[in-house]
CSV table of C-alpha atoms in Angstrom, one decimal:
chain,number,residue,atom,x,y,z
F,1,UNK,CA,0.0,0.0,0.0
F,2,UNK,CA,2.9,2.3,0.9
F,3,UNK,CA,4.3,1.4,-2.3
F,4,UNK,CA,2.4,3.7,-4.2
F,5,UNK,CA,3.5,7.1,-2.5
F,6,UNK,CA,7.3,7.4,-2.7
F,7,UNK,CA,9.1,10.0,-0.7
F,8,UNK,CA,9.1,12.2,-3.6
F,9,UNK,CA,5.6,12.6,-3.5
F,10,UNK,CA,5.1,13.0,-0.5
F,11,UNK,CA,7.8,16.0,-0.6
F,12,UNK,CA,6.9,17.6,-3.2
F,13,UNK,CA,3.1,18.4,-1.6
F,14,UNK,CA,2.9,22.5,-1.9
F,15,UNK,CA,2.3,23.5,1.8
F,16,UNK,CA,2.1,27.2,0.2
F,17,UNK,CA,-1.1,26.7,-1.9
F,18,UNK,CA,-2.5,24.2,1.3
F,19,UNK,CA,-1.7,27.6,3.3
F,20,UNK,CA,-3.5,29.9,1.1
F,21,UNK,CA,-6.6,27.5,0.9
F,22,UNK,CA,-6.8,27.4,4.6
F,23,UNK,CA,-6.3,31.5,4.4
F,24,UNK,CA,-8.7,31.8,1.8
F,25,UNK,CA,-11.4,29.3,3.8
F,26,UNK,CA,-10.9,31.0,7.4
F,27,UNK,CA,-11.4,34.3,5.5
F,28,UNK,CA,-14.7,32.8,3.9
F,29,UNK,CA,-15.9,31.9,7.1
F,30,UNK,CA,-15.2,34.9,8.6
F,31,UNK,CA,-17.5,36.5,6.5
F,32,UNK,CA,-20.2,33.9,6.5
F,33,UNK,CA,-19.7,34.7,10.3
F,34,UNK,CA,-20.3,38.1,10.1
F,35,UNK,CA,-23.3,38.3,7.8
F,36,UNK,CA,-24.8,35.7,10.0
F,37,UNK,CA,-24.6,37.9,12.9
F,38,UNK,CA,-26.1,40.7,10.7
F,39,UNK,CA,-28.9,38.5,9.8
F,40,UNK,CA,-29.3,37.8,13.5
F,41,UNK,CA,-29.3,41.9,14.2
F,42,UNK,CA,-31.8,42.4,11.7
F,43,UNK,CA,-34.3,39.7,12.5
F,44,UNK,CA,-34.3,41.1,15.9
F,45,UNK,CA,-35.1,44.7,14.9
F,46,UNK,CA,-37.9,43.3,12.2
F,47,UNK,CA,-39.2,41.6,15.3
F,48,UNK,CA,-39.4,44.3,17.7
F,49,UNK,CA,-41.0,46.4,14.8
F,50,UNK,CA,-43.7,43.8,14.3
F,51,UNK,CA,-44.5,43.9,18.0
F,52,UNK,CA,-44.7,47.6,18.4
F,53,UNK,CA,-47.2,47.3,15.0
F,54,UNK,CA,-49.1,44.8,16.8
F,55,UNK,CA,-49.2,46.2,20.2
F,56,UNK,CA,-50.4,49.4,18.8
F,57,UNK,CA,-53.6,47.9,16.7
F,58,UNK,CA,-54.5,45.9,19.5
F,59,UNK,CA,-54.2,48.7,21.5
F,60,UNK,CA,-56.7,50.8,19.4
F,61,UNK,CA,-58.9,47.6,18.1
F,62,UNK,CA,-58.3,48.4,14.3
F,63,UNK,CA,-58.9,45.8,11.9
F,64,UNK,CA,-56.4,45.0,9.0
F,65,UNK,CA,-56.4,44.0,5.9
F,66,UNK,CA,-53.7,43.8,3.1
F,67,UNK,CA,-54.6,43.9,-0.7
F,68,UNK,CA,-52.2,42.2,-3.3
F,69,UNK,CA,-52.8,44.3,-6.4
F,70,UNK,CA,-51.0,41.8,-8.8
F,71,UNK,CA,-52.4,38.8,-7.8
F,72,UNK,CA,-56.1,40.2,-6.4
F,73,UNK,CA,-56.3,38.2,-3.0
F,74,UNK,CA,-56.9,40.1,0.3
F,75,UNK,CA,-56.2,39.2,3.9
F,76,UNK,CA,-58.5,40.3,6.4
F,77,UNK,CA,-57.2,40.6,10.5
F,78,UNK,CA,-59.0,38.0,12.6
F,79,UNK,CA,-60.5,41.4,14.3
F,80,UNK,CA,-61.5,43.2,11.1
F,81,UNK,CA,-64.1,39.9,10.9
F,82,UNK,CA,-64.7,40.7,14.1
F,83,UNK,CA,-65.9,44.3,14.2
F,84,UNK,CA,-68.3,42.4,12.0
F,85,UNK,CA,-69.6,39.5,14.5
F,86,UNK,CA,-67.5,36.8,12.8
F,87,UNK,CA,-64.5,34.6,14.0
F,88,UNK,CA,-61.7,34.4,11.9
F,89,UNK,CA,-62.9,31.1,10.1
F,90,UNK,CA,-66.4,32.2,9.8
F,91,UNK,CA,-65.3,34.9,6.8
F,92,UNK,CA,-62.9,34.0,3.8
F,93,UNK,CA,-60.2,36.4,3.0
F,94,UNK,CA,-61.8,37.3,-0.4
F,95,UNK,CA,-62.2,40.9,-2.2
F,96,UNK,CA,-66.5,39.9,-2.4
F,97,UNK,CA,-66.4,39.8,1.5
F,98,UNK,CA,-66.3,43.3,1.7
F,99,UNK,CA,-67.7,44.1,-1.2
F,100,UNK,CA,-70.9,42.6,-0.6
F,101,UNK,CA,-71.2,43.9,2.8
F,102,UNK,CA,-70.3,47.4,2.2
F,103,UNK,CA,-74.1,49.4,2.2
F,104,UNK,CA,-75.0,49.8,-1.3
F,105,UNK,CA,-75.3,53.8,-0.4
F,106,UNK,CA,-71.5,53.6,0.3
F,107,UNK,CA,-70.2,51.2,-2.0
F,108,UNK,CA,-69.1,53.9,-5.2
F,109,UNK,CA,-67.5,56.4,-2.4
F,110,UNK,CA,-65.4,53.8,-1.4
F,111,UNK,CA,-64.7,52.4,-4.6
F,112,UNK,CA,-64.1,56.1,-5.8
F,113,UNK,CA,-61.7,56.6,-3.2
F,114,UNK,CA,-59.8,53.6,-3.3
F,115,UNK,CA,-59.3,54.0,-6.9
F,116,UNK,CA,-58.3,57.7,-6.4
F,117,UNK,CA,-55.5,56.5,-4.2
F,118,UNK,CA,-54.4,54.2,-6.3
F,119,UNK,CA,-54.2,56.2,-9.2
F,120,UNK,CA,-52.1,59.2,-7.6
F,121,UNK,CA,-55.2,61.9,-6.8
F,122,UNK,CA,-54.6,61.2,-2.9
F,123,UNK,CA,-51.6,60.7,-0.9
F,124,UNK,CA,-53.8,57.9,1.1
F,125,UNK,CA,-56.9,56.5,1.1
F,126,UNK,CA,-59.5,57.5,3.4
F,127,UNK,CA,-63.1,56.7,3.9
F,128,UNK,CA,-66.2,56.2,5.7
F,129,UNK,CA,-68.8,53.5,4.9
F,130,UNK,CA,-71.0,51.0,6.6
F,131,UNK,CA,-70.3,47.5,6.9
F,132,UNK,CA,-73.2,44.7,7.0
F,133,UNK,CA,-72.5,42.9,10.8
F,134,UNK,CA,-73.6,39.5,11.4
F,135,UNK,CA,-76.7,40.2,13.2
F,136,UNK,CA,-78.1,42.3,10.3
F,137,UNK,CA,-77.2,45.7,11.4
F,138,UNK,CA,-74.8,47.9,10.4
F,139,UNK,CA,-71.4,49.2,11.2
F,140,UNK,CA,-70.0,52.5,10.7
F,141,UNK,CA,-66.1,51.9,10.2
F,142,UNK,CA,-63.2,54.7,9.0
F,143,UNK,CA,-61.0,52.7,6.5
F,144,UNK,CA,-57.6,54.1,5.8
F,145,UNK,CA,-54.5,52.5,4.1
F,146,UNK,CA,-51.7,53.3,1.9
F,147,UNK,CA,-50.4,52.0,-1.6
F,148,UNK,CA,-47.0,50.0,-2.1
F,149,UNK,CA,-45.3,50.8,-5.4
F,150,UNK,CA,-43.1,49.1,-7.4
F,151,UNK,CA,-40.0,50.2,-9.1
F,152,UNK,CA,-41.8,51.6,-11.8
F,153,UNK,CA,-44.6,53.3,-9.7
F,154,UNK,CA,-47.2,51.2,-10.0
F,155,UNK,CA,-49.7,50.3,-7.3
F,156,UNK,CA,-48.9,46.5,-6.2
F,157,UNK,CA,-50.0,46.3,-3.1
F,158,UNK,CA,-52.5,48.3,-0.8
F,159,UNK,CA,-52.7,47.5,3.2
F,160,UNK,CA,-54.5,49.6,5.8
F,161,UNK,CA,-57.1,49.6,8.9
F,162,UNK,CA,-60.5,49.4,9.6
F,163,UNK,CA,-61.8,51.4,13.1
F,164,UNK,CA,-65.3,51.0,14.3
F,165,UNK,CA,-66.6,54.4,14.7
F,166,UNK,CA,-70.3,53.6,14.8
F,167,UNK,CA,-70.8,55.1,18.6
F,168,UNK,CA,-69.2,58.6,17.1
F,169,UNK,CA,-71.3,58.2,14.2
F,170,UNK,CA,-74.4,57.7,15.9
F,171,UNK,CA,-73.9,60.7,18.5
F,172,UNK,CA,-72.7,63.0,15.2
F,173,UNK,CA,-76.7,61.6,13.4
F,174,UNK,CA,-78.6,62.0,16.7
F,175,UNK,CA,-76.8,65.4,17.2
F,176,UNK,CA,-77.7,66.4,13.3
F,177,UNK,CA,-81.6,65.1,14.1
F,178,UNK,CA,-81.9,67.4,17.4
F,179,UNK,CA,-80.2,70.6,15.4
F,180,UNK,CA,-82.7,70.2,12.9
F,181,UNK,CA,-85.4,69.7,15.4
F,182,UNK,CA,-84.4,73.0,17.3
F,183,UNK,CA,-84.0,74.9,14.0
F,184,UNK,CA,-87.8,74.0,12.8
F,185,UNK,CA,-88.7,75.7,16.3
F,186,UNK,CA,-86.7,78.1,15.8
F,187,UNK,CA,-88.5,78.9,12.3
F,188,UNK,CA,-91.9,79.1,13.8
């Protein structure tokens, strides 16, 4: 077996080039080291960042939902079913679930608006409609959100909040029924 590998070849092994490899591999690892750690760092901070995010809609019970222009699906927040009396499996996240709960007095304002945003009128959209709860009724909710752009500009992605604001909106109507009932006694 030893026959095979003479002295000479044995001498002849170039511990320079096995030197630079091992220079060459330590200095790869090194590196792979560092961006690791980087990696590390930045999956923290995304992670802290994603807890503030939460902490603050759970804080102010916003719904969410996230629109993917390109490939038209929607994801709806487990609360923004909820503002509506539904659990999270109760609704699919589909464009037609809002649609067809959206009150058909609202439906082009929204649509108007979300389209305005979209196509650069508004810096973000914004807009007040009623939603169709679960128990037949409806709900007064602000929705507000934000486009994502691609390189080019163009709209791929839209993601904002929904806020319950039917208490406010009921106290703004009942106010606006008892100023017109003061100014018809006012009138006579």
């Amino acid at each position: 077996i030893y026959s095979k590998y003479s002295s000479a070849t044995i001498e002849k092994i170039d511990y320079e080039l096995i030197l630079k490899v091992l220079i060459v591999a330590f200095i790869i690892f090194l590196l792979l080291l560092y961006r690791n750690r980087q990696l590390k760092q930045h999956n923290l901070e995304t992670d802290k960042l994603k807890e503030r995010l939460e902490l603050a809609l759970i804080g102010n019970s916003d719904g969410v939902w996230d629109r993917d222009l390109v490939s038209n699906t929607l994801y709806l927040s487990p609360r923004w079913k909820e503002i509506l009396g539904y659990s999270d499996i109760e609704l699919k996240n589909e464009i037609d679930v809002w649609r067809k709960r959206v009150h058909p007095d609202d439906l082009d304002s929204a649509l108007r608006d979300i389209k305005d945003h979209l196509v650069g009128k508004t810096e973000f959209y914004e807009n007040v409609h009623r939603l169709k709860h679960k128990r037949g009724h409806w709900v007064w909710v602000l929705d507000r959100g934000k486009k994502i752009v691609d390189k080019n500009g163009k709209a791929i992605r839209m993601l904002g909040t929904q806020t319950d604001i039917t208490k406010e909106k009921e106290m703004q109507l009942k106010f606006k029924h008892q100023q017109q009932i003061i100014d018809r006694f006012m009138i006579v």
